[in-house]
């Protein structure tokens, strides 16, 4: 069994300040972990993925995430927020080596203010 | 290089009507997945198909919902006798063979179904 918990349903930051979106996971297997972003009325876009290689993963648009097995966490960060980062972010887990059946978190809505 | 194409983007149906949602995967992708997103919730897996085969339909409601991915043409998600609770965004995703093992999917922009 696997699950994902996104600890904040809504995060608000000022433009130019750091972003932290928190995610904890539970998995019986060594998981693959992902962050997807969804802009309003758009499809989901893959930001980054962890598949048991380097624990610090760099993604698109300046985002990165660190896999911490001891804390079962996969938090998403960005040093400096931009207005275009305002969107819904989903943390996702998938059991490695099996057919895709992603388990999505409930999402964190990121608001960026001037 | 076209991405995953879904149509219609928006569909309005009255209770009891049928809804058909279509999905064309990315070129070279042979695996298709359907996910449903209810308002204010994350995506929930519905069904995983390869050409002419349903691989995993454990997330599909037992009644009124069906999916196919024929040898030729797009994948179709069919909802018969729609009810208000079927109102949601339905996302299609595709992957190459490797994606089926790593979980990396490519999503379309979704079809938003509204049932009046």
mmCIF file with all atom_site columns, C-alpha atoms in Angstrom, chain B:
data_model
loop_
_atom_site.group_PDB
_atom_site.id
_atom_site.type_symbol
_atom_site.label_atom_id
_atom_site.label_alt_id
_atom_site.label_comp_id
_atom_site.label_asym_id
_atom_site.label_entity_id
_atom_site.label_seq_id
_atom_site.pdbx_PDB_ins_code
_atom_site.Cartn_x
_atom_site.Cartn_y
_atom_site.Cartn_z
_atom_site.occupancy
_atom_site.B_iso_or_equiv
_atom_site.pdbx_formal_charge
_atom_site.auth_seq_id
_atom_site.auth_comp_id
_atom_site.auth_asym_id
_atom_site.auth_atom_id
_atom_site.pdbx_PDB_model_num
ATOM 1   C CA . UNK B 1 1   ? 5.507   16.958 -31.580 1.00 0.00 ? 1   UNK B CA 1
ATOM 2   C CA . UNK B 1 2   ? 1.891   16.858 -30.440 1.00 0.00 ? 2   UNK B CA 1
ATOM 3   C CA . UNK B 1 3   ? 1.231   15.984 -26.843 1.00 0.00 ? 3   UNK B CA 1
ATOM 4   C CA . UNK B 1 4   ? -1.671  13.998 -25.459 1.00 0.00 ? 4   UNK B CA 1
ATOM 5   C CA . UNK B 1 5   ? -4.836  15.271 -27.140 1.00 0.00 ? 5   UNK B CA 1
ATOM 6   C CA . UNK B 1 6   ? -8.177  15.130 -25.410 1.00 0.00 ? 6   UNK B CA 1
ATOM 7   C CA . UNK B 1 7   ? -11.568 16.132 -26.709 1.00 0.00 ? 7   UNK B CA 1
ATOM 8   C CA . UNK B 1 8   ? -13.921 17.594 -26.038 1.00 0.00 ? 8   UNK B CA 1
ATOM 9   C CA . UNK B 1 9   ? -12.330 19.988 -23.569 1.00 0.00 ? 9   UNK B CA 1
ATOM 10  C CA . UNK B 1 10  ? -15.718 20.819 -22.122 1.00 0.00 ? 10  UNK B CA 1
ATOM 11  C CA . UNK B 1 11  ? -18.860 18.704 -22.231 1.00 0.00 ? 11  UNK B CA 1
ATOM 12  C CA . UNK B 1 12  ? -22.270 19.420 -20.768 1.00 0.00 ? 12  UNK B CA 1
ATOM 13  C CA . UNK B 1 13  ? -24.790 16.638 -20.368 1.00 0.00 ? 13  UNK B CA 1
ATOM 14  C CA . UNK B 1 14  ? -28.173 16.278 -18.714 1.00 0.00 ? 14  UNK B CA 1
ATOM 15  C CA . UNK B 1 15  ? -28.770 13.512 -16.220 1.00 0.00 ? 15  UNK B CA 1
ATOM 16  C CA . UNK B 1 16  ? -29.349 10.192 -17.980 1.00 0.00 ? 16  UNK B CA 1
ATOM 17  C CA . UNK B 1 17  ? -27.438 11.079 -21.139 1.00 0.00 ? 17  UNK B CA 1
ATOM 18  C CA . UNK B 1 18  ? -24.214 9.480  -22.290 1.00 0.00 ? 18  UNK B CA 1
ATOM 19  C CA . UNK B 1 19  ? -20.786 11.097 -22.247 1.00 0.00 ? 19  UNK B CA 1
ATOM 20  C CA . UNK B 1 20  ? -17.916 10.034 -24.519 1.00 0.00 ? 20  UNK B CA 1
ATOM 21  C CA . UNK B 1 21  ? -14.448 11.369 -23.906 1.00 0.00 ? 21  UNK B CA 1
ATOM 22  C CA . UNK B 1 22  ? -11.653 10.778 -26.374 1.00 0.00 ? 22  UNK B CA 1
ATOM 23  C CA . UNK B 1 23  ? -7.897  10.637 -25.946 1.00 0.00 ? 23  UNK B CA 1
ATOM 24  C CA . UNK B 1 24  ? -5.119  10.368 -28.495 1.00 0.00 ? 24  UNK B CA 1
ATOM 25  C CA . UNK B 1 25  ? -1.795  9.471  -26.865 1.00 0.00 ? 25  UNK B CA 1
ATOM 26  C CA . UNK B 1 26  ? 1.520   10.985 -27.739 1.00 0.00 ? 26  UNK B CA 1
ATOM 27  C CA . UNK B 1 27  ? 3.138   9.603  -30.845 1.00 0.00 ? 27  UNK B CA 1
ATOM 28  C CA . UNK B 1 28  ? 4.964   6.395  -30.054 1.00 0.00 ? 28  UNK B CA 1
ATOM 29  C CA . UNK B 1 29  ? 3.120   5.815  -26.765 1.00 0.00 ? 29  UNK B CA 1
ATOM 30  C CA . UNK B 1 30  ? 1.213   2.579  -26.481 1.00 0.00 ? 30  UNK B CA 1
ATOM 31  C CA . UNK B 1 31  ? -0.079  2.914  -22.918 1.00 0.00 ? 31  UNK B CA 1
ATOM 32  C CA . UNK B 1 32  ? -3.070  5.038  -21.935 1.00 0.00 ? 32  UNK B CA 1
ATOM 33  C CA . UNK B 1 33  ? -4.387  5.892  -18.487 1.00 0.00 ? 33  UNK B CA 1
ATOM 34  C CA . UNK B 1 34  ? -7.541  7.660  -17.380 1.00 0.00 ? 34  UNK B CA 1
ATOM 35  C CA . UNK B 1 35  ? -7.723  9.656  -14.157 1.00 0.00 ? 35  UNK B CA 1
ATOM 36  C CA . UNK B 1 36  ? -10.634 11.556 -12.631 1.00 0.00 ? 36  UNK B CA 1
ATOM 37  C CA . UNK B 1 37  ? -10.325 14.750 -10.631 1.00 0.00 ? 37  UNK B CA 1
ATOM 38  C CA . UNK B 1 38  ? -13.281 15.725 -8.510  1.00 0.00 ? 38  UNK B CA 1
ATOM 39  C CA . UNK B 1 39  ? -13.528 19.354 -7.372  1.00 0.00 ? 39  UNK B CA 1
ATOM 40  C CA . UNK B 1 40  ? -10.935 20.231 -4.731  1.00 0.00 ? 40  UNK B CA 1
ATOM 41  C CA . UNK B 1 41  ? -9.380  16.761 -4.843  1.00 0.00 ? 41  UNK B CA 1
ATOM 42  C CA . UNK B 1 42  ? -6.327  15.089 -6.323  1.00 0.00 ? 42  UNK B CA 1
ATOM 43  C CA . UNK B 1 43  ? -6.462  12.812 -9.312  1.00 0.00 ? 43  UNK B CA 1
ATOM 44  C CA . UNK B 1 44  ? -7.746  9.288  -8.848  1.00 0.00 ? 44  UNK B CA 1
ATOM 45  C CA . UNK B 1 45  ? -6.710  6.419  -11.098 1.00 0.00 ? 45  UNK B CA 1
ATOM 46  C CA . UNK B 1 46  ? -9.493  4.844  -13.126 1.00 0.00 ? 46  UNK B CA 1
ATOM 47  C CA . UNK B 1 47  ? -8.107  2.546  -15.818 1.00 0.00 ? 47  UNK B CA 1
ATOM 48  C CA . UNK B 1 48  ? -4.934  1.564  -17.642 1.00 0.00 ? 48  UNK B CA 1
ATOM 49  C CA . UNK B 1 49  ? -5.090  0.295  -21.228 1.00 0.00 ? 49  UNK B CA 1
ATOM 50  C CA . UNK B 1 50  ? -2.834  -0.853 -23.982 1.00 0.00 ? 50  UNK B CA 1
ATOM 51  C CA . UNK B 1 51  ? -4.001  -1.302 -27.566 1.00 0.00 ? 51  UNK B CA 1
ATOM 52  C CA . UNK B 1 52  ? -7.048  -3.606 -27.519 1.00 0.00 ? 52  UNK B CA 1
ATOM 53  C CA . UNK B 1 53  ? -6.424  -4.605 -23.899 1.00 0.00 ? 53  UNK B CA 1
ATOM 54  C CA . UNK B 1 54  ? -7.571  -3.391 -20.511 1.00 0.00 ? 54  UNK B CA 1
ATOM 55  C CA . UNK B 1 55  ? -4.631  -3.947 -18.180 1.00 0.00 ? 55  UNK B CA 1
ATOM 56  C CA . UNK B 1 56  ? -5.999  -2.562 -14.921 1.00 0.00 ? 56  UNK B CA 1
ATOM 57  C CA . UNK B 1 57  ? -9.505  -1.232 -14.334 1.00 0.00 ? 57  UNK B CA 1
ATOM 58  C CA . UNK B 1 58  ? -9.460  -1.377 -10.555 1.00 0.00 ? 58  UNK B CA 1
ATOM 59  C CA . UNK B 1 59  ? -10.353 2.312  -10.285 1.00 0.00 ? 59  UNK B CA 1
ATOM 60  C CA . UNK B 1 60  ? -13.371 2.214  -12.556 1.00 0.00 ? 60  UNK B CA 1
ATOM 61  C CA . UNK B 1 61  ? -16.845 2.346  -11.040 1.00 0.00 ? 61  UNK B CA 1
ATOM 62  C CA . UNK B 1 62  ? -18.530 -1.007 -11.518 1.00 0.00 ? 62  UNK B CA 1
ATOM 63  C CA . UNK B 1 63  ? -21.501 0.364  -13.403 1.00 0.00 ? 63  UNK B CA 1
ATOM 64  C CA . UNK B 1 64  ? -22.029 2.862  -16.239 1.00 0.00 ? 64  UNK B CA 1
ATOM 65  C CA . UNK B 1 65  ? -18.318 3.403  -16.939 1.00 0.00 ? 65  UNK B CA 1
ATOM 66  C CA . UNK B 1 66  ? -16.323 1.686  -19.671 1.00 0.00 ? 66  UNK B CA 1
ATOM 67  C CA . UNK B 1 67  ? -13.089 2.331  -21.521 1.00 0.00 ? 67  UNK B CA 1
ATOM 68  C CA . UNK B 1 68  ? -11.494 1.074  -24.687 1.00 0.00 ? 68  UNK B CA 1
ATOM 69  C CA . UNK B 1 69  ? -8.338  1.613  -26.707 1.00 0.00 ? 69  UNK B CA 1
ATOM 70  C CA . UNK B 1 70  ? -8.909  0.103  -30.135 1.00 0.00 ? 70  UNK B CA 1
ATOM 71  C CA . UNK B 1 71  ? -6.246  -0.928 -32.591 1.00 0.00 ? 71  UNK B CA 1
ATOM 72  C CA . UNK B 1 72  ? -6.997  2.160  -34.642 1.00 0.00 ? 72  UNK B CA 1
ATOM 73  C CA . UNK B 1 73  ? -8.145  5.478  -33.264 1.00 0.00 ? 73  UNK B CA 1
ATOM 74  C CA . UNK B 1 74  ? -8.237  7.155  -29.889 1.00 0.00 ? 74  UNK B CA 1
ATOM 75  C CA . UNK B 1 75  ? -8.990  5.733  -26.486 1.00 0.00 ? 75  UNK B CA 1
ATOM 76  C CA . UNK B 1 76  ? -12.558 6.374  -25.372 1.00 0.00 ? 76  UNK B CA 1
ATOM 77  C CA . UNK B 1 77  ? -13.962 6.709  -21.880 1.00 0.00 ? 77  UNK B CA 1
ATOM 78  C CA . UNK B 1 78  ? -17.712 6.195  -21.944 1.00 0.00 ? 78  UNK B CA 1
ATOM 79  C CA . UNK B 1 79  ? -20.097 7.123  -19.159 1.00 0.00 ? 79  UNK B CA 1
ATOM 80  C CA . UNK B 1 80  ? -23.671 5.960  -19.571 1.00 0.00 ? 80  UNK B CA 1
ATOM 81  C CA . UNK B 1 81  ? -26.683 7.503  -17.827 1.00 0.00 ? 81  UNK B CA 1
ATOM 82  C CA . UNK B 1 82  ? -24.637 10.280 -16.282 1.00 0.00 ? 82  UNK B CA 1
ATOM 83  C CA . UNK B 1 83  ? -25.474 11.605 -12.817 1.00 0.00 ? 83  UNK B CA 1
ATOM 84  C CA . UNK B 1 84  ? -24.482 14.873 -11.174 1.00 0.00 ? 84  UNK B CA 1
ATOM 85  C CA . UNK B 1 85  ? -21.733 13.117 -9.226  1.00 0.00 ? 85  UNK B CA 1
ATOM 86  C CA . UNK B 1 86  ? -19.975 12.335 -12.507 1.00 0.00 ? 86  UNK B CA 1
ATOM 87  C CA . UNK B 1 87  ? -19.186 16.042 -12.935 1.00 0.00 ? 87  UNK B CA 1
ATOM 88  C CA . UNK B 1 88  ? -15.409 16.193 -12.859 1.00 0.00 ? 88  UNK B CA 1
ATOM 89  C CA . UNK B 1 89  ? -12.300 16.699 -14.926 1.00 0.00 ? 89  UNK B CA 1
ATOM 90  C CA . UNK B 1 90  ? -11.207 13.544 -16.690 1.00 0.00 ? 90  UNK B CA 1
ATOM 91  C CA . UNK B 1 91  ? -7.536  13.395 -17.560 1.00 0.00 ? 91  UNK B CA 1
ATOM 92  C CA . UNK B 1 92  ? -5.901  11.069 -19.992 1.00 0.00 ? 92  UNK B CA 1
ATOM 93  C CA . UNK B 1 93  ? -2.207  10.272 -19.808 1.00 0.00 ? 93  UNK B CA 1
ATOM 94  C CA . UNK B 1 94  ? 0.093   8.215  -21.953 1.00 0.00 ? 94  UNK B CA 1
ATOM 95  C CA . UNK B 1 95  ? 3.493   6.655  -21.614 1.00 0.00 ? 95  UNK B CA 1
ATOM 96  C CA . UNK B 1 96  ? 5.969   4.632  -23.594 1.00 0.00 ? 96  UNK B CA 1
ATOM 97  C CA . UNK B 1 97  ? 6.767   1.149  -22.373 1.00 0.00 ? 97  UNK B CA 1
ATOM 98  C CA . UNK B 1 98  ? 9.446   2.453  -19.997 1.00 0.00 ? 98  UNK B CA 1
ATOM 99  C CA . UNK B 1 99  ? 6.988   4.874  -18.456 1.00 0.00 ? 99  UNK B CA 1
ATOM 100 C CA . UNK B 1 100 ? 4.760   1.989  -17.475 1.00 0.00 ? 100 UNK B CA 1
ATOM 101 C CA . UNK B 1 101 ? 7.498   0.887  -15.076 1.00 0.00 ? 101 UNK B CA 1
ATOM 102 C CA . UNK B 1 102 ? 8.674   4.232  -13.759 1.00 0.00 ? 102 UNK B CA 1
ATOM 103 C CA . UNK B 1 103 ? 5.350   5.998  -13.389 1.00 0.00 ? 103 UNK B CA 1
ATOM 104 C CA . UNK B 1 104 ? 6.272   8.967  -15.540 1.00 0.00 ? 104 UNK B CA 1
ATOM 105 C CA . UNK B 1 105 ? 3.169   9.904  -17.474 1.00 0.00 ? 105 UNK B CA 1
ATOM 106 C CA . UNK B 1 106 ? 2.368   12.625 -19.968 1.00 0.00 ? 106 UNK B CA 1
ATOM 107 C CA . UNK B 1 107 ? -1.004  14.214 -19.322 1.00 0.00 ? 107 UNK B CA 1
ATOM 108 C CA . UNK B 1 108 ? -3.505  15.845 -21.610 1.00 0.00 ? 108 UNK B CA 1
ATOM 109 C CA . UNK B 1 109 ? -5.329  19.048 -20.697 1.00 0.00 ? 109 UNK B CA 1
ATOM 110 C CA . UNK B 1 110 ? -8.394  17.192 -19.521 1.00 0.00 ? 110 UNK B CA 1
ATOM 111 C CA . UNK B 1 111 ? -12.058 16.985 -20.422 1.00 0.00 ? 111 UNK B CA 1
ATOM 112 C CA . UNK B 1 112 ? -14.358 18.795 -18.046 1.00 0.00 ? 112 UNK B CA 1
ATOM 113 C CA . UNK B 1 113 ? -17.744 17.146 -17.758 1.00 0.00 ? 113 UNK B CA 1
ATOM 114 C CA . UNK B 1 114 ? -20.662 19.042 -16.278 1.00 0.00 ? 114 UNK B CA 1
ATOM 115 C CA . UNK B 1 115 ? -23.882 17.172 -15.605 1.00 0.00 ? 115 UNK B CA 1
ATOM 116 C CA . UNK B 1 116 ? -26.962 19.347 -15.228 1.00 0.00 ? 116 UNK B CA 1
#
